[in-house]
Amino acid sequence: TMWRHKRKGFGRSLHACIASAASGMRGSGGPATRRYLGSTGKLGAIPMVADPEDILRGALNRARKQTPASRIANAAEREKSRAAKQMQVLHLGLIGPLKTYMEGFPRLSRVHPFEHAMITLTLGDSVYEDALGDVAQL
C-alpha cells in the first residue's frame, strides 16, 4: 500500500504539480509568490525590434504604391482620394509594428522579480518604463 501511495502522483503533469505546490504556498508565500510562479522567461519572448528607418521606409514604400480609384472622373477628387489612401496606409504601416512591440514587451510589474532586477541593473531605474511610455504616446 505504501508503494501505491508514493506512485499516486507519478502520472500527474508538471502543471498539476505546480498548481498543488502553489496551493500549499498560500500561508508562506502570499499572493505575490503565486502571481510569479511559473512566469519566468518573459524576457526571452520579447520581439526583435526592427530599425526605425526600415519601418519608416517600408511604410513610405507601401503608401507610395497606392493608386486612386479609377472611377472618379474629377482629377482633383481622384488625387484627394489617393492622398487619403496614402495617409491611411502610412498610418497603419507605422502603428502596426509599434502595436506589436507594445504587446510583446511585458510590463515591468508583471515580470518575475529576478527579471525585474536584471532590467533595472542593465538599463537603470526607469529607462524601460520610460521607453515603453514614449512608444505608447505615439
C-alpha positions as a Markdown table, in Angstrom:
| # | Residue | x | y | z |
|---|---|---|---|---|
| 1 | Thr | 0.0 | 0.0 | 0.0 |
| 2 | Met | 2.9 | 2.3 | 0.7 |
| 3 | Trp | 4.2 | 1.9 | -2.8 |
| 4 | Arg | 0.8 | 2.8 | -4.3 |
| 5 | His | 0.7 | 5.9 | -2.2 |
| 6 | Lys | 4.0 | 7.1 | -3.5 |
| 7 | Arg | 3.1 | 6.2 | -7.1 |
| 8 | Lys | -0.2 | 8.1 | -6.8 |
| 9 | Gly | 1.2 | 11.4 | -8.0 |
| 10 | Phe | 3.5 | 9.9 | -10.5 |
| 11 | Gly | 1.3 | 10.3 | -13.5 |
| 12 | Arg | 0.4 | 13.9 | -12.8 |
| 13 | Ser | 1.5 | 16.6 | -15.2 |
| 14 | Leu | 4.0 | 19.3 | -14.3 |
| 15 | His | 1.3 | 21.9 | -14.4 |
| 16 | Ala | -0.7 | 19.9 | -11.8 |
| 17 | Cys | 2.3 | 19.6 | -9.6 |
| 18 | Ile | 3.0 | 23.4 | -9.8 |
| 19 | Ala | -0.7 | 24.1 | -9.1 |
| 20 | Ser | -0.7 | 21.9 | -6.0 |
| 21 | Ala | 2.6 | 23.5 | -4.8 |
| 22 | Ala | 1.1 | 26.9 | -5.3 |
| 23 | Ser | -2.0 | 26.0 | -3.2 |
| 24 | Gly | 0.3 | 24.8 | -0.4 |
| 25 | Met | 2.2 | 28.1 | -0.5 |
| 26 | Arg | -0.7 | 30.3 | 0.4 |
| 27 | Gly | 0.4 | 30.7 | 4.0 |
| 28 | Ser | 4.1 | 31.1 | 3.4 |
| 29 | Gly | 4.5 | 32.9 | 0.1 |
| 30 | Gly | 1.4 | 35.0 | -0.2 |
| 31 | Pro | -0.2 | 36.3 | -3.4 |
| 32 | Ala | 3.0 | 37.8 | -4.8 |
| 33 | Thr | 4.6 | 34.4 | -4.9 |
| 34 | Arg | 1.6 | 32.8 | -6.6 |
| 35 | Arg | 1.5 | 35.6 | -9.1 |
| 36 | Tyr | 5.0 | 35.0 | -10.4 |
| 37 | Leu | 5.0 | 31.2 | -10.1 |
| 38 | Gly | 6.0 | 29.8 | -13.5 |
| 39 | Ser | 6.2 | 33.2 | -15.0 |
| 40 | Thr | 10.0 | 33.4 | -15.6 |
| 41 | Gly | 11.3 | 33.7 | -19.1 |
| 42 | Lys | 9.1 | 36.5 | -20.3 |
| 43 | Leu | 12.2 | 38.4 | -21.4 |
| 44 | Gly | 13.1 | 35.6 | -23.8 |
| 45 | Ala | 9.8 | 36.1 | -25.6 |
| 46 | Ile | 10.1 | 39.8 | -26.4 |
| 47 | Pro | 10.1 | 40.5 | -30.1 |
| 48 | Met | 13.1 | 41.7 | -32.1 |
| 49 | Val | 12.7 | 45.4 | -32.8 |
| 50 | Ala | 13.3 | 46.5 | -36.4 |
| 51 | Asp | 15.4 | 49.5 | -37.3 |
| 52 | Pro | 13.2 | 52.7 | -37.2 |
| 53 | Glu | 14.5 | 53.7 | -40.7 |
| 54 | Asp | 13.4 | 50.3 | -42.1 |
| 55 | Ile | 9.9 | 50.7 | -40.6 |
| 56 | Leu | 9.6 | 54.2 | -42.0 |
| 57 | Arg | 11.0 | 53.2 | -45.4 |
| 58 | Gly | 8.6 | 50.2 | -45.7 |
| 59 | Ala | 5.6 | 52.3 | -44.7 |
| 60 | Leu | 6.5 | 55.0 | -47.2 |
| 61 | Asn | 7.0 | 52.4 | -50.0 |
| 62 | Arg | 3.6 | 50.9 | -49.3 |
| 63 | Ala | 2.0 | 54.3 | -49.2 |
| 64 | Arg | 3.7 | 55.4 | -52.5 |
| 65 | Lys | 2.2 | 52.4 | -54.3 |
| 66 | Gln | -1.4 | 53.3 | -53.6 |
| 67 | Thr | -3.4 | 54.2 | -56.6 |
| 68 | Pro | -6.5 | 56.3 | -56.8 |
| 69 | Ala | -9.9 | 54.9 | -57.7 |
| 70 | Ser | -10.2 | 54.9 | -61.4 |
| 71 | Arg | -14.0 | 55.6 | -61.4 |
| 72 | Ile | -13.5 | 59.1 | -60.1 |
| 73 | Ala | -13.8 | 61.4 | -63.1 |
| 74 | Asn | -12.6 | 64.7 | -61.5 |
| 75 | Ala | -8.8 | 64.8 | -61.3 |
| 76 | Ala | -8.7 | 66.8 | -58.1 |
| 77 | Glu | -11.1 | 64.4 | -56.3 |
| 78 | Arg | -9.0 | 61.5 | -57.6 |
| 79 | Glu | -5.8 | 62.9 | -56.1 |
| 80 | Lys | -7.7 | 63.7 | -52.9 |
| 81 | Ser | -8.8 | 60.1 | -52.7 |
| 82 | Arg | -5.2 | 58.9 | -53.4 |
| 83 | Ala | -3.8 | 61.2 | -50.7 |
| 84 | Ala | -6.3 | 59.9 | -48.2 |
| 85 | Lys | -5.4 | 56.3 | -49.0 |
| 86 | Gln | -1.7 | 57.1 | -48.8 |
| 87 | Met | -2.1 | 58.7 | -45.3 |
| 88 | Gln | -4.2 | 55.7 | -44.1 |
| 89 | Val | -1.6 | 53.2 | -45.4 |
| 90 | Leu | 1.3 | 55.2 | -43.9 |
| 91 | His | -0.5 | 55.4 | -40.6 |
| 92 | Leu | -1.2 | 51.7 | -40.5 |
| 93 | Gly | 2.4 | 50.9 | -41.6 |
| 94 | Leu | 3.8 | 52.9 | -38.7 |
| 95 | Ile | 1.3 | 52.0 | -36.0 |
| 96 | Gly | 1.2 | 48.2 | -36.8 |
| 97 | Pro | 4.8 | 47.4 | -35.8 |
| 98 | Leu | 4.6 | 49.7 | -32.8 |
| 99 | Lys | 1.5 | 48.0 | -31.5 |
| 100 | Thr | 3.1 | 44.6 | -32.0 |
| 101 | Tyr | 6.1 | 45.7 | -30.0 |
| 102 | Met | 4.0 | 47.2 | -27.2 |
| 103 | Glu | 2.0 | 43.9 | -26.9 |
| 104 | Gly | 5.2 | 41.9 | -27.0 |
| 105 | Phe | 7.1 | 43.7 | -24.2 |
| 106 | Pro | 5.8 | 42.8 | -20.8 |
| 107 | Arg | 5.1 | 45.5 | -18.2 |
| 108 | Leu | 7.7 | 45.7 | -15.6 |
| 109 | Ser | 5.2 | 45.0 | -12.8 |
| 110 | Arg | 4.3 | 41.6 | -14.4 |
| 111 | Val | 7.8 | 40.1 | -14.8 |
| 112 | His | 9.4 | 37.9 | -12.3 |
| 113 | Pro | 11.4 | 39.7 | -9.6 |
| 114 | Phe | 14.7 | 38.2 | -10.9 |
| 115 | Glu | 14.0 | 39.6 | -14.4 |
| 116 | His | 12.9 | 42.9 | -12.9 |
| 117 | Ala | 16.2 | 43.1 | -11.1 |
| 118 | Met | 18.1 | 42.2 | -14.4 |
| 119 | Ile | 16.3 | 45.0 | -16.3 |
| 120 | Thr | 16.9 | 47.5 | -13.5 |
| 121 | Leu | 20.6 | 46.6 | -13.3 |
| 122 | Thr | 21.1 | 46.6 | -17.1 |
| 123 | Leu | 19.1 | 49.7 | -18.1 |
| 124 | Gly | 18.8 | 51.8 | -15.0 |
| 125 | Asp | 15.9 | 52.7 | -12.7 |
| 126 | Ser | 13.2 | 53.8 | -15.1 |
| 127 | Val | 14.6 | 53.6 | -18.6 |
| 128 | Tyr | 12.5 | 50.6 | -19.6 |
| 129 | Glu | 9.2 | 52.0 | -18.4 |
| 130 | Asp | 10.0 | 55.4 | -19.9 |
| 131 | Ala | 10.8 | 53.9 | -23.3 |
| 132 | Leu | 7.5 | 51.9 | -23.3 |
| 133 | Gly | 5.6 | 55.0 | -22.2 |
| 134 | Asp | 7.2 | 57.0 | -25.0 |
| 135 | Val | 6.1 | 54.4 | -27.6 |
| 136 | Ala | 2.6 | 54.3 | -26.1 |
| 137 | Gln | 2.2 | 58.0 | -26.5 |
| 138 | Leu | 2.9 | 57.7 | -30.3 |
